[in-house]
Every structure is written in C-alpha cells, then in structure tokens.
Amino acid sequence: MVQQKIIILDFGSQTTQLIGRRLRELDTFCEIVPYKATSIN
C-alpha cells in the first residue's frame, strides 16, 4: 500500500493548525510547512 502525504502550506493563520489537527484525527498523515520553504525533505 502506498502511503499518501498531505502538505499544508502555512501562511501564519490559526486555520492551518486546525486543518492539520482535523486531518490527523482522520488518521491522515499531513505535514505543515512554511510557505517560503524551498524544498520538502
């Protein structure tokens, strides 16, 4: 099974954290990264 990842761009809003928490509650892997990130490792 292929693991899927959701990337959330953080523009400084509290909504970003709420979205991340809701996704984790659904057992979905997500990562919050700053919108100025140049690459995701």
Tab-separated table of C-alpha atoms in Angstrom:
chain	number	residue	atom	x	y	z
A	1	MET	CA	0.000	0.000	0.000
A	2	VAL	CA	1.305	3.438	-0.944
A	3	GLN	CA	1.379	5.982	1.862
A	4	GLN	CA	-0.047	9.330	0.854
A	5	LYS	CA	1.034	12.587	2.434
A	6	ILE	CA	-0.823	15.883	2.542
A	7	ILE	CA	1.304	19.013	2.656
A	8	ILE	CA	-0.271	22.110	4.203
A	9	LEU	CA	1.328	25.454	3.406
A	10	ASP	CA	1.484	27.669	6.483
A	11	PHE	CA	0.768	31.324	5.788
A	12	GLY	CA	0.578	32.144	9.507
A	13	SER	CA	-3.121	31.521	10.092
A	14	GLN	CA	-4.540	29.545	13.015
A	15	THR	CA	-6.665	27.744	10.438
A	16	THR	CA	-3.540	25.893	9.295
A	17	GLN	CA	-3.181	24.232	12.691
A	18	LEU	CA	-6.893	23.384	12.822
A	19	ILE	CA	-6.787	21.752	9.390
A	20	GLY	CA	-3.741	19.718	10.411
A	21	ARG	CA	-5.409	18.560	13.593
A	22	ARG	CA	-8.598	17.518	11.787
A	23	LEU	CA	-6.616	15.547	9.235
A	24	ARG	CA	-4.687	13.741	11.989
A	25	GLU	CA	-7.988	12.912	13.695
A	26	LEU	CA	-8.947	11.164	10.434
A	27	ASP	CA	-5.689	9.123	10.612
A	28	THR	CA	-4.262	11.006	7.642
A	29	PHE	CA	-0.585	11.904	7.567
A	30	CYS	CA	-0.005	15.594	6.987
A	31	GLU	CA	2.918	17.943	7.275
A	32	ILE	CA	2.740	21.690	7.818
A	33	VAL	CA	5.496	23.624	6.061
A	34	PRO	CA	6.153	27.366	5.807
A	35	TYR	CA	5.037	28.862	2.517
A	36	LYS	CA	8.599	30.073	1.898
A	37	ALA	CA	10.044	26.543	2.018
A	38	THR	CA	12.229	25.813	-0.994
A	39	SER	CA	12.131	22.013	-0.793
A	40	ILE	CA	10.450	19.317	1.268
A	41	ASN	CA	12.654	16.535	2.608
